CSV table of C-alpha atoms in Angstrom, one decimal:
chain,number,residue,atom,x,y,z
A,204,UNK,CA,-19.8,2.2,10.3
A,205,UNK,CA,-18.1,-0.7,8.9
A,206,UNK,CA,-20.7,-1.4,5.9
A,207,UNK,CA,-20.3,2.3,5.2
A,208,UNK,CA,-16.7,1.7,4.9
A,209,UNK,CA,-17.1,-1.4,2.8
A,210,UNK,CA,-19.1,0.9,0.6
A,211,UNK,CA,-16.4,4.0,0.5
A,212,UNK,CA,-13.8,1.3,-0.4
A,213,UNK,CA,-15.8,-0.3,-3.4
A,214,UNK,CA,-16.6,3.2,-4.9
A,215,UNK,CA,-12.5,4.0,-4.4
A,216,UNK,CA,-12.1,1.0,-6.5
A,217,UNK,CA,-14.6,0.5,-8.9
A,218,UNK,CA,-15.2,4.2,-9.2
A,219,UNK,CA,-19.2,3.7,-11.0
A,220,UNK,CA,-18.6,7.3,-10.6
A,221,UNK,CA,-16.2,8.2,-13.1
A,222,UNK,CA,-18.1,6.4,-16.2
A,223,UNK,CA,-21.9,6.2,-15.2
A,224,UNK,CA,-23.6,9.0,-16.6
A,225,UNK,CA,-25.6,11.0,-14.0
A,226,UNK,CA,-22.9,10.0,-11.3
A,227,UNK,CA,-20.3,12.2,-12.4
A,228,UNK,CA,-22.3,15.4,-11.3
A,229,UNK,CA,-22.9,13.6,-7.4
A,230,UNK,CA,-20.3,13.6,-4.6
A,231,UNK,CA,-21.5,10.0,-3.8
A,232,UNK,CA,-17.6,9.0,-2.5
A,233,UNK,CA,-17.0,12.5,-0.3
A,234,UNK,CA,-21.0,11.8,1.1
A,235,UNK,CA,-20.2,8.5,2.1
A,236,UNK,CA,-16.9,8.9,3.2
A,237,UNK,CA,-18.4,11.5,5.6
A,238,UNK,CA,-21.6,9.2,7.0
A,239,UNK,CA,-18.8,6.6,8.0
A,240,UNK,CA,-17.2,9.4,9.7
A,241,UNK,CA,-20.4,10.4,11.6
A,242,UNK,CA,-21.0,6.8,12.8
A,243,UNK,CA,-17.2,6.7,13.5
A,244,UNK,CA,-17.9,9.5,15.6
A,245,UNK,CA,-20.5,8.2,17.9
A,246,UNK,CA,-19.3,5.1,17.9
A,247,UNK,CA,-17.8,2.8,20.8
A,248,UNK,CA,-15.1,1.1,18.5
A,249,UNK,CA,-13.2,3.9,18.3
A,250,UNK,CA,-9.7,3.4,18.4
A,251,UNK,CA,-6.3,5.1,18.9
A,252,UNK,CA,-4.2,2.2,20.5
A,253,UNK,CA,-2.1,1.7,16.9
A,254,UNK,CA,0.9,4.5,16.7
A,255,UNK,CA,-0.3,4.9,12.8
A,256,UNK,CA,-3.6,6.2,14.3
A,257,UNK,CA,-1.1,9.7,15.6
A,258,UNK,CA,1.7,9.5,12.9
A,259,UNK,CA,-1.1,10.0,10.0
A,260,UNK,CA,-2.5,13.2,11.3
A,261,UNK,CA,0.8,14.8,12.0
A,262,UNK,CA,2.0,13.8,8.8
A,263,UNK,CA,-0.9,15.6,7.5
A,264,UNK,CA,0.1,18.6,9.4
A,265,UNK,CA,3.2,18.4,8.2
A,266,UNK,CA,2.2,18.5,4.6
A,267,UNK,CA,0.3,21.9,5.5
A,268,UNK,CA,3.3,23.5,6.8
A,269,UNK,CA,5.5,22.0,3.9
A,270,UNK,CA,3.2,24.3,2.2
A,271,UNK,CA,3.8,27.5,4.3
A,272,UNK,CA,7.4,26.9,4.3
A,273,UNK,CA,7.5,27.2,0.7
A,274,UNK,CA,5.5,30.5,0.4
A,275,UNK,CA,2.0,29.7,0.1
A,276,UNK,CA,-0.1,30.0,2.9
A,277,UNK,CA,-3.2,28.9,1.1
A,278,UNK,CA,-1.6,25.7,-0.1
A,279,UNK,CA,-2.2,24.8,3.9
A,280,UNK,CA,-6.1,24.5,3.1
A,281,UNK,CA,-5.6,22.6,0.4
A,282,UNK,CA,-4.0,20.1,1.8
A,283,UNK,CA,-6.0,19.9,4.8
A,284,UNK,CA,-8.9,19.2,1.6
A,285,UNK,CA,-6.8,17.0,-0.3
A,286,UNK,CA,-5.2,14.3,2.3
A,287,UNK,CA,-7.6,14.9,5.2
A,288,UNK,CA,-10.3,12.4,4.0
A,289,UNK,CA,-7.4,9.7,3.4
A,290,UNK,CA,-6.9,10.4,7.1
A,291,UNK,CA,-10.7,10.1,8.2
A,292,UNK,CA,-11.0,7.0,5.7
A,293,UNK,CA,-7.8,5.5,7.7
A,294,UNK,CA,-9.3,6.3,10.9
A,295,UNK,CA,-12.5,4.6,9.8
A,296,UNK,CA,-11.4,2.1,8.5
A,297,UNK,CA,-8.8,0.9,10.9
A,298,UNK,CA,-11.4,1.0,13.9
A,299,UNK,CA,-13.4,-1.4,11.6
A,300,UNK,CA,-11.1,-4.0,11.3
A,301,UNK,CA,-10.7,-5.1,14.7
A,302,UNK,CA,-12.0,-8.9,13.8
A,303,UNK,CA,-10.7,-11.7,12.1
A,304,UNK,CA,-14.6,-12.1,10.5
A,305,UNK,CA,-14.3,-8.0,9.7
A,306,UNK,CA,-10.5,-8.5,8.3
A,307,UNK,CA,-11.7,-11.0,6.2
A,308,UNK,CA,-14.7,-9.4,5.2
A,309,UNK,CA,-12.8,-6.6,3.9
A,310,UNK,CA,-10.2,-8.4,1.9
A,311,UNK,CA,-12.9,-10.3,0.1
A,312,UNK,CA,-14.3,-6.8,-0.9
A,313,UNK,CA,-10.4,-5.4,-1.5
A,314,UNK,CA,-10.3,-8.9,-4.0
A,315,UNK,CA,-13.6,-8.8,-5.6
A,316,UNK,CA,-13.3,-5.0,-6.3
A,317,UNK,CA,-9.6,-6.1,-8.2
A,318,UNK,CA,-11.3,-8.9,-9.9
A,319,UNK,CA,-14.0,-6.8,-11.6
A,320,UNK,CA,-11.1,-4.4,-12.6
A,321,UNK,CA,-9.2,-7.6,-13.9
A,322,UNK,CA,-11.9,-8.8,-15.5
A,323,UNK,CA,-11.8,-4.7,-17.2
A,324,UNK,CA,-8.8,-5.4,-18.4
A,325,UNK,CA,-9.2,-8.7,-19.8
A,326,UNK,CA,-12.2,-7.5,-21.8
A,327,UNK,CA,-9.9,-4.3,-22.9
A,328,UNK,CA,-7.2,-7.1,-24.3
A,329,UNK,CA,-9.9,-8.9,-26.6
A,330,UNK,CA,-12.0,-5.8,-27.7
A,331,UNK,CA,-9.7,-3.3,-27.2
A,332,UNK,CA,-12.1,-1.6,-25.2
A,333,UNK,CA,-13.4,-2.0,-21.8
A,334,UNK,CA,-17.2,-1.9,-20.3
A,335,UNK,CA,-15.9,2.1,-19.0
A,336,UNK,CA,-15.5,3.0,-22.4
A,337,UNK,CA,-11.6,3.6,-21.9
A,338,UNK,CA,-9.6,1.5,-24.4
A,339,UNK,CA,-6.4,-0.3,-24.2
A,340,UNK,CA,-3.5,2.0,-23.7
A,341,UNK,CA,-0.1,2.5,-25.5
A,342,UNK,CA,1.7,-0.6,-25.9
A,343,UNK,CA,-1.4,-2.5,-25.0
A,344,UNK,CA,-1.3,-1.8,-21.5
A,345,UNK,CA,-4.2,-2.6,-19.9
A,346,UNK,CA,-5.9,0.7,-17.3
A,347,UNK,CA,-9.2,1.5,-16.0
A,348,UNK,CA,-10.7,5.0,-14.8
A,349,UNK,CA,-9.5,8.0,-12.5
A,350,UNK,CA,-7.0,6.8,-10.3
A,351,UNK,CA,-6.6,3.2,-12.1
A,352,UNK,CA,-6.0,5.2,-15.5
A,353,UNK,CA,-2.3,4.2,-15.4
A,354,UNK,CA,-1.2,0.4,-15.7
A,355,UNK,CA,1.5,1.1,-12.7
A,356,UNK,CA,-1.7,1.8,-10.5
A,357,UNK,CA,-3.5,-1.4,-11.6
A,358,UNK,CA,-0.7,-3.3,-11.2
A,359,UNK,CA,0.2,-2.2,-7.4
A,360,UNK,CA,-3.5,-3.0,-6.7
A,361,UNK,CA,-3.8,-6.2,-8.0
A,362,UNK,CA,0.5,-6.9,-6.5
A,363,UNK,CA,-1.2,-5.6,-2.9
A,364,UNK,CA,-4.6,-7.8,-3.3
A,365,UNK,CA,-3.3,-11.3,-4.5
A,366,UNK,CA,-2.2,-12.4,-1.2
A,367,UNK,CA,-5.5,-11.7,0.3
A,368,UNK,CA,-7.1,-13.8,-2.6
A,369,UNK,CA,-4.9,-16.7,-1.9
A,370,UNK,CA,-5.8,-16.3,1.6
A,371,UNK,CA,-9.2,-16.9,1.2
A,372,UNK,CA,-8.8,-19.5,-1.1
A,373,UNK,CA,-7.0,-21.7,1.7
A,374,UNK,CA,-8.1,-24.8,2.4
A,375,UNK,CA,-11.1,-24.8,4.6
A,376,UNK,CA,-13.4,-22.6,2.6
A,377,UNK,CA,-15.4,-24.7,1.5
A,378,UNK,CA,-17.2,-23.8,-1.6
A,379,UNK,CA,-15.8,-20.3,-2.1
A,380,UNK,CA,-12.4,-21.9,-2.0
A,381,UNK,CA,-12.0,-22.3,-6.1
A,382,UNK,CA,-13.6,-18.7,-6.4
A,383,UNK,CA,-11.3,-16.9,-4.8
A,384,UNK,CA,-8.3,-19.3,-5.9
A,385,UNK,CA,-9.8,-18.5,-9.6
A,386,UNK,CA,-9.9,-14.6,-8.3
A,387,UNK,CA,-5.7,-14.9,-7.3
A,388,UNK,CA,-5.0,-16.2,-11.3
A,389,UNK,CA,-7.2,-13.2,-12.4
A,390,UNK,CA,-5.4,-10.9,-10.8
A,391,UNK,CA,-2.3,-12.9,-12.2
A,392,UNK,CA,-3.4,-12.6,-15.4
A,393,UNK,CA,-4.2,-8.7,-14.6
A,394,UNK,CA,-0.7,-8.4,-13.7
A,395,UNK,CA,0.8,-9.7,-16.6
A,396,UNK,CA,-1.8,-7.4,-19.0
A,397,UNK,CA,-0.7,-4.1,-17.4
A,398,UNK,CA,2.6,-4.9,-18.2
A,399,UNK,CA,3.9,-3.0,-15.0
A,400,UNK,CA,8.1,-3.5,-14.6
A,401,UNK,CA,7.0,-2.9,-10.9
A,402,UNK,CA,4.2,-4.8,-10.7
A,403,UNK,CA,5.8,-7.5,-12.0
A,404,UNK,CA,8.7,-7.6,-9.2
A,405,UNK,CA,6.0,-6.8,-6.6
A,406,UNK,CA,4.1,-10.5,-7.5
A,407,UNK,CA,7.8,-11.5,-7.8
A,408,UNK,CA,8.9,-10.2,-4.2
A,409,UNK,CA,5.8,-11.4,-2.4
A,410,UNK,CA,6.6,-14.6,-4.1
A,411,UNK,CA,9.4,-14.6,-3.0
A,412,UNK,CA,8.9,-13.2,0.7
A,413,UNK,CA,6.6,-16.4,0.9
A,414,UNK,CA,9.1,-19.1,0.0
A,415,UNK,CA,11.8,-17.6,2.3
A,416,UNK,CA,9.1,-18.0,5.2
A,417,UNK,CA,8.2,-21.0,4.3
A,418,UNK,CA,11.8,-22.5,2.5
A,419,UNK,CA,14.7,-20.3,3.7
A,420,UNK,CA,16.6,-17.6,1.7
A,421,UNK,CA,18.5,-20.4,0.2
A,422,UNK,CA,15.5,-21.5,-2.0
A,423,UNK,CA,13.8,-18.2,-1.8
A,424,UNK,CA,16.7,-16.6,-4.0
A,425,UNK,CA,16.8,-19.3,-6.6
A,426,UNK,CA,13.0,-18.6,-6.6
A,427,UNK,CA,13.8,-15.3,-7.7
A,428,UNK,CA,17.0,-15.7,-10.3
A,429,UNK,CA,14.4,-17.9,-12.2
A,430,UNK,CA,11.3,-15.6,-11.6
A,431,UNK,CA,13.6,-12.8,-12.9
A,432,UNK,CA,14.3,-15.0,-16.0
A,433,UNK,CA,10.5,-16.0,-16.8
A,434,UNK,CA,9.5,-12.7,-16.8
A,435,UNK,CA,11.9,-11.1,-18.7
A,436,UNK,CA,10.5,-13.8,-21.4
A,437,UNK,CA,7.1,-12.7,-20.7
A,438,UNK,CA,7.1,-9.3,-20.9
A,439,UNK,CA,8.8,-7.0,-23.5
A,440,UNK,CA,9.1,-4.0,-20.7
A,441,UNK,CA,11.2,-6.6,-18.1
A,442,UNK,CA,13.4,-7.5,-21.1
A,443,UNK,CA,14.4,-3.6,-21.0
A,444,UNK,CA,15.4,-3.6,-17.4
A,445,UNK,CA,18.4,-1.8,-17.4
A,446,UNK,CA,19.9,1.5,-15.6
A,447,UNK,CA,20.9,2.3,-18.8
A,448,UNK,CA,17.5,2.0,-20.3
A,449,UNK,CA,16.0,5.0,-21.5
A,450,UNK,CA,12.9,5.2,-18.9
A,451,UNK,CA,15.3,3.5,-16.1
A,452,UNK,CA,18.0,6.3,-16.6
A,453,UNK,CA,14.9,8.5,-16.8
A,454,UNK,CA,14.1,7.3,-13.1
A,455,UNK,CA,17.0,7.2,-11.9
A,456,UNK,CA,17.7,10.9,-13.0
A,457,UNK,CA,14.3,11.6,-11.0
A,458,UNK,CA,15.6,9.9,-7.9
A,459,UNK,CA,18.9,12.5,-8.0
A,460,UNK,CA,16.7,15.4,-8.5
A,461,UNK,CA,14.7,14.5,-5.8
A,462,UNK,CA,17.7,14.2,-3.5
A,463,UNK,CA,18.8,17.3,-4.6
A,464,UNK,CA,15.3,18.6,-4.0
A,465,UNK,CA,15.8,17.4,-0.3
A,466,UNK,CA,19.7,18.8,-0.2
A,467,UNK,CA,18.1,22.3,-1.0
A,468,UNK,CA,15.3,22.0,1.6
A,469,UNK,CA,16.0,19.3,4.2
A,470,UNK,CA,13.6,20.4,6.9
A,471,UNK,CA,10.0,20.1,4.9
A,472,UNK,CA,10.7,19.8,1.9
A,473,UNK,CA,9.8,21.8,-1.3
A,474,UNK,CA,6.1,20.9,-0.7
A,475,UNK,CA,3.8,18.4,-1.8
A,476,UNK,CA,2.9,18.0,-5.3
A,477,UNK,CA,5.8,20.3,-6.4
A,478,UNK,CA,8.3,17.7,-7.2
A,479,UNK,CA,7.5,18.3,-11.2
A,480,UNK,CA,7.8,22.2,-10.4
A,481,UNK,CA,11.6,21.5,-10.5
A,482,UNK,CA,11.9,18.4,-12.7
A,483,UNK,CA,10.2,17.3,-15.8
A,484,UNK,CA,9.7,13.9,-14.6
A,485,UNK,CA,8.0,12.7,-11.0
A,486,UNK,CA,10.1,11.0,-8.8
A,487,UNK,CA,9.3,7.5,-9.6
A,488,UNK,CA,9.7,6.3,-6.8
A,489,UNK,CA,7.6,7.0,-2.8
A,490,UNK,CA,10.3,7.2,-0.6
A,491,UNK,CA,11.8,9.7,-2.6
A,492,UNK,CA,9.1,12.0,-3.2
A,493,UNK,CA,7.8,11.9,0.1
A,494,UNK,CA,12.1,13.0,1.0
A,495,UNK,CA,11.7,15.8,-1.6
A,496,UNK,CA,8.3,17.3,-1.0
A,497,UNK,CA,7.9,16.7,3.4
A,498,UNK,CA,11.6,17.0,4.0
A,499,UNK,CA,13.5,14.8,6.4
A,500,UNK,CA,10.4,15.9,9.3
A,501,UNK,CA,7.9,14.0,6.7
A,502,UNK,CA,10.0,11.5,5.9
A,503,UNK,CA,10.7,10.4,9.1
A,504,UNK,CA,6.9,10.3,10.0
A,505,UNK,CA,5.8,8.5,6.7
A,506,UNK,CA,9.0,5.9,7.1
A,507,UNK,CA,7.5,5.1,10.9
A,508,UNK,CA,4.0,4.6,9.7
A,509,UNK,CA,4.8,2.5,6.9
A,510,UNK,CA,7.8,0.5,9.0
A,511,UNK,CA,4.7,-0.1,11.9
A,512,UNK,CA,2.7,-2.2,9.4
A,513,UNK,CA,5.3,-4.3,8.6
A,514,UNK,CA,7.2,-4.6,12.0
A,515,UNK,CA,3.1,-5.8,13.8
A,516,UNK,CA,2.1,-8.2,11.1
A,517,UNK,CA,5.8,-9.8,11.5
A,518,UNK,CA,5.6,-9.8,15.3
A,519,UNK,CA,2.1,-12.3,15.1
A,520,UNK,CA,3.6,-14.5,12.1
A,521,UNK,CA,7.0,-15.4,14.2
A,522,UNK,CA,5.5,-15.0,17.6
A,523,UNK,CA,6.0,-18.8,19.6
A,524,UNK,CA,3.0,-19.2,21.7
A,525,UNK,CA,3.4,-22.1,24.2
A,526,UNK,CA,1.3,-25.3,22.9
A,527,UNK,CA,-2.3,-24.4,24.6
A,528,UNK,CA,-4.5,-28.4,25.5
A,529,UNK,CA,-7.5,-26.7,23.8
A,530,UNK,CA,-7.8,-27.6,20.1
A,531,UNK,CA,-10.0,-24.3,19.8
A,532,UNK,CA,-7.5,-22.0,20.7
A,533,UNK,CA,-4.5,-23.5,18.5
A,534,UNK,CA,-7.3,-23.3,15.7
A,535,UNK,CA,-7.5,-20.1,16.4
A,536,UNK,CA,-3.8,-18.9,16.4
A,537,UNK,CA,-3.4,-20.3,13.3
A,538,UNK,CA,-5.4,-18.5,11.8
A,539,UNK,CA,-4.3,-15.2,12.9
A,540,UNK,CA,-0.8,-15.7,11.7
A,541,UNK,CA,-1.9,-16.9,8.3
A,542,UNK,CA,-3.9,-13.9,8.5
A,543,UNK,CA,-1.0,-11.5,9.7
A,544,UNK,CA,1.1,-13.9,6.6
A,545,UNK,CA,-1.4,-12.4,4.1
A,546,UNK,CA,-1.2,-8.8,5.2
A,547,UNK,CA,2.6,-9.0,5.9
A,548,UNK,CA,2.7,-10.1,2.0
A,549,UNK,CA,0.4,-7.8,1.2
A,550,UNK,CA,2.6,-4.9,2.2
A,551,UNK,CA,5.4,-6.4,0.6
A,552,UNK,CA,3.6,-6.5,-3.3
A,553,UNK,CA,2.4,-2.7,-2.1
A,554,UNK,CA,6.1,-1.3,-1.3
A,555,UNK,CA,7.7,-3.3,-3.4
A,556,UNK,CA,5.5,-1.5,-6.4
A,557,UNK,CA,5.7,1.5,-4.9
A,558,UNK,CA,9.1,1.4,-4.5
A,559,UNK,CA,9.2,2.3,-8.5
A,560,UNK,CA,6.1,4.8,-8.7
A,561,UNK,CA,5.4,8.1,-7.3
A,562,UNK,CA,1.9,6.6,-5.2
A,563,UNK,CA,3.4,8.1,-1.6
A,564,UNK,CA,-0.4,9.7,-1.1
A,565,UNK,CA,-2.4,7.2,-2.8
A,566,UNK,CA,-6.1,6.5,-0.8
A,567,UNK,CA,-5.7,3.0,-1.6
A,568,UNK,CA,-2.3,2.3,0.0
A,569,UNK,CA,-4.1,3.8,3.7
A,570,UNK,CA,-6.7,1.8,3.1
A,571,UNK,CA,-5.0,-1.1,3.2
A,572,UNK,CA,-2.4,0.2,5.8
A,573,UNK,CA,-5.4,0.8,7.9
A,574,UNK,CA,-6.5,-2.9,7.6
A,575,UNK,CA,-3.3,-3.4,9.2
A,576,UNK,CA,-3.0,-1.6,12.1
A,577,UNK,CA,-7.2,-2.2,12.9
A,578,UNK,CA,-6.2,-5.7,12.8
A,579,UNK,CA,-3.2,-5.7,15.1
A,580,UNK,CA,-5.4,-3.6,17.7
A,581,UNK,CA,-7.7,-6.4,17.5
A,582,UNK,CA,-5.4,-9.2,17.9
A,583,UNK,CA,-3.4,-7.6,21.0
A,584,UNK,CA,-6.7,-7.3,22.4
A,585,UNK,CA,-7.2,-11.4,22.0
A,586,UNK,CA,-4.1,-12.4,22.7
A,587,UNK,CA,-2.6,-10.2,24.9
A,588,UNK,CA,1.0,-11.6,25.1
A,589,UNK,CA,1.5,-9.7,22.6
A,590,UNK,CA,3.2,-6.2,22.7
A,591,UNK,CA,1.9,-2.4,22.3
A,592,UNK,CA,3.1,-0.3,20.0
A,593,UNK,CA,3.3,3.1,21.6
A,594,UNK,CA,5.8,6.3,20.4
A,595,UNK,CA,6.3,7.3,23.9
A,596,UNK,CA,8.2,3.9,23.9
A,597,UNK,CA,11.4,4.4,21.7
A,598,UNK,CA,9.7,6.0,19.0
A,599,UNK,CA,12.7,8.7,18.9
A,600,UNK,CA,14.6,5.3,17.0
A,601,UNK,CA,13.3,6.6,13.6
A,602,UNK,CA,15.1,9.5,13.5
A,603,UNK,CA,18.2,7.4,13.2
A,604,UNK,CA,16.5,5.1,11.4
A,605,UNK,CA,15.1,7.7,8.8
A,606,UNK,CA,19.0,9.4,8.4
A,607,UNK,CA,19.9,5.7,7.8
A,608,UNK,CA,17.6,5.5,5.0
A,609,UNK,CA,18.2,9.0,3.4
A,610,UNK,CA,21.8,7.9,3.4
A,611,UNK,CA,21.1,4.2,1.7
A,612,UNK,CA,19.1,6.4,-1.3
A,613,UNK,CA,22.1,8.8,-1.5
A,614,UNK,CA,24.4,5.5,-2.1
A,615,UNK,CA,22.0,3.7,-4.4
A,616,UNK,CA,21.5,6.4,-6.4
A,617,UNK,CA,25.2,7.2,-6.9
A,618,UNK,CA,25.9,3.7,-7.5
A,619,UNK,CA,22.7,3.4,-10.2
A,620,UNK,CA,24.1,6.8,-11.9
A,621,UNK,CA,27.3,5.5,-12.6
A,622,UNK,CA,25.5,2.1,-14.3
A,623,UNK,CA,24.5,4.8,-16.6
């Protein structure tokens, strides 16, 4: 199960698919998506002890009514084709991850996969054309193929995957320590090419999210005035950030019509992938379009899986555990909170750059939320002090919590429209 996984997850990313000739006309990702599903199937690992493991498939279900809702029966179907193997890949996926060895296993694939698309991109930048075939794009913005062809995607993959590289790069491993150290500047450097505004703040916020652990909020926000300098020096796109700057307005003219989009159908939504049925532009921005498309139902659901991720991998990096007399087990915790560090930051590059594109029902993003939950499943199990997450306990708080947040969009956009 789990090299099959390891193998769905390389082809996501790489995607030898899309530009090797002969490949194009084989279902190689839908055929090994469903063999990990098989083993899945029979196997003991199995697990549904994470509350993303039941929030996923009802979201899922609620995308297939959004469709109904909205007139088309047969839309239903399609989405049932369209987001169910995200859900079997999460499902997978997350049962794999139960180990610190199979964590970090899969962030070394999730690293070297974003290297060799780095590397893509640094080629595209010299020759103008990359090893795919697809050259540089406008504004020599580096992209690669199908679901990488837009700089914005590269750059939330490589904001999401450089806290795993500097993870494995820590001190203790030995001689892959510069490699993956020399894989974090890569994806730096990949950063920078796709000149992604969002990206950009992503490496800026996990940055940031780091020194405030590690400094206080103090140091953490001078951290970011200057960062916020710097790169409005070193790119030409964050010089431009302004709500009165034409693709800004642009977005936040989305954001509205997405709100109004949700004011006009508040239950589920006008349905998912319509958002452009009723404005030019997409929303720009995954909270919003998951608002507009699921309704407050979807939202609600896709704001408690997401919020999970985050609220685990925060629980194991502040958790006090009394001083244990074996040097072993100190070792041990140690690890799993710089571990739970790296996925916490993680998250925070993949929100953060998400926060400006519309990527609410990207694979990659479940992917990587799935490494999450499998991994706090696995680390309740070896250190049981700390606490299940179960909906049956208080999960009725996100409604509240999801009303909260539709309200905090309403005022942000109001206040960003009148910046105008």
């Amino acid at each position: 199960m789990f090299p099959l996984i390891l193998l769905y997850v390389v082809l996501t990313i790489i995607r030898p698919q899309d530009y090797v000739p002969g490949l194009d006309t084989v279902p190689i990702l839908p055929v090994v998506l469903l063999l990990a599903f098989a083993s899945w199937i029979v196997s003991k690992e199995k697990t549904f002890e994470a509350p993303q493991f039941v929030i996923l498939p009802a979201f899922l279900l609620i995308l297939m009514i959004s469709e109904v809702t909205n007139g088309w029966a047969g839309g239903a179907m399609d989405e049932l084709a369209r987001f169910g193997p995200v859900v079997i890949a999460f499902f997978v996926f997350g049962a794999s991850c139960s180990t610190q060895k199979r964590v970090q296993m899969a962030m070394s694939v999730f690293v070297a996969c974003s290297a060799v698309l780095a590397l893509h991109g640094v080629q595209q930048a010299q020759l103008g054309v990359g090893w795919t075939g697809i050259p540089i794009g406008e504004g020599n913005r580096i992209q690669y193929v199908g679901i990488f062809n837009d700089p914005n995607d590269l750059g939330l993959l490589f904001a999401a995957t450089f806290p795993m590289a500097v993870f494995l790069g820590r001190k203790g491993m030995g001689a892959m320590r510069p490699a993956w150290l020399g894989a974090a500047l890569l994806l730096l450097y990949g950063t920078y090419l796709t000149n992604s505004r969002g990206a950009l703040l992503a490496i800026l916020v996990v940055a940031g999210c780091y020194v405030w652990y590690r400094k206080g909020v103090v140091v953490a926000g001078m951290l970011g005035i200057a960062g916020l300098a710097a790169m409005k020096v070193l790119s030409s796109r964050m010089d431009e950030l302004d709500a009165g700057e034409e693709s800004a307005a642009g977005r936040v003219d989305a954001w509205y019509s997405g709100l109004e989009m949700f004011r006009e159908n508040p239950l589920f939504g006008v349905g998912p992938g319509n958002f452009t049925e009723y404005n030019e532009l997409t929303a720009h921005n995954s909270f919003v379009l998951v608002l507009a498309e699921t309704g407050f139902v979807g939202f609600v659901l896709w704001l408690a899986f997401v919020c999970y991720g985050f609220i685990m991998m925060l629980k194991i990096v502040r958790y006090q555990r009394p001083k244990d007399t074996d040097p072993a087990v100190e070792a041990a915790w140690a690890t799993e909170r710089q571990m739970a560090l790296a996925l916490l930051l993680s998250l925070c590059g993949m929100f953060a750059a998400a926060f400006f594109l519309s990527r609410s029902y990207m694979v990659v993003l479940y992917l990587i939320a799935a490494m999450v939950a499998g991994y706090y499943v696995g680390a309740q199990r070896r250190w049981p002090e700390l606490p299940k997450y179960r909906l049956s306990e208080g999960g009725w708080r996100w409604v509240p919590v999801g009303a909260g947040s539709v309200f905090a969009l309403f005022i942000l956009v109001a206040v960003l429209l009148r910046t105008t």
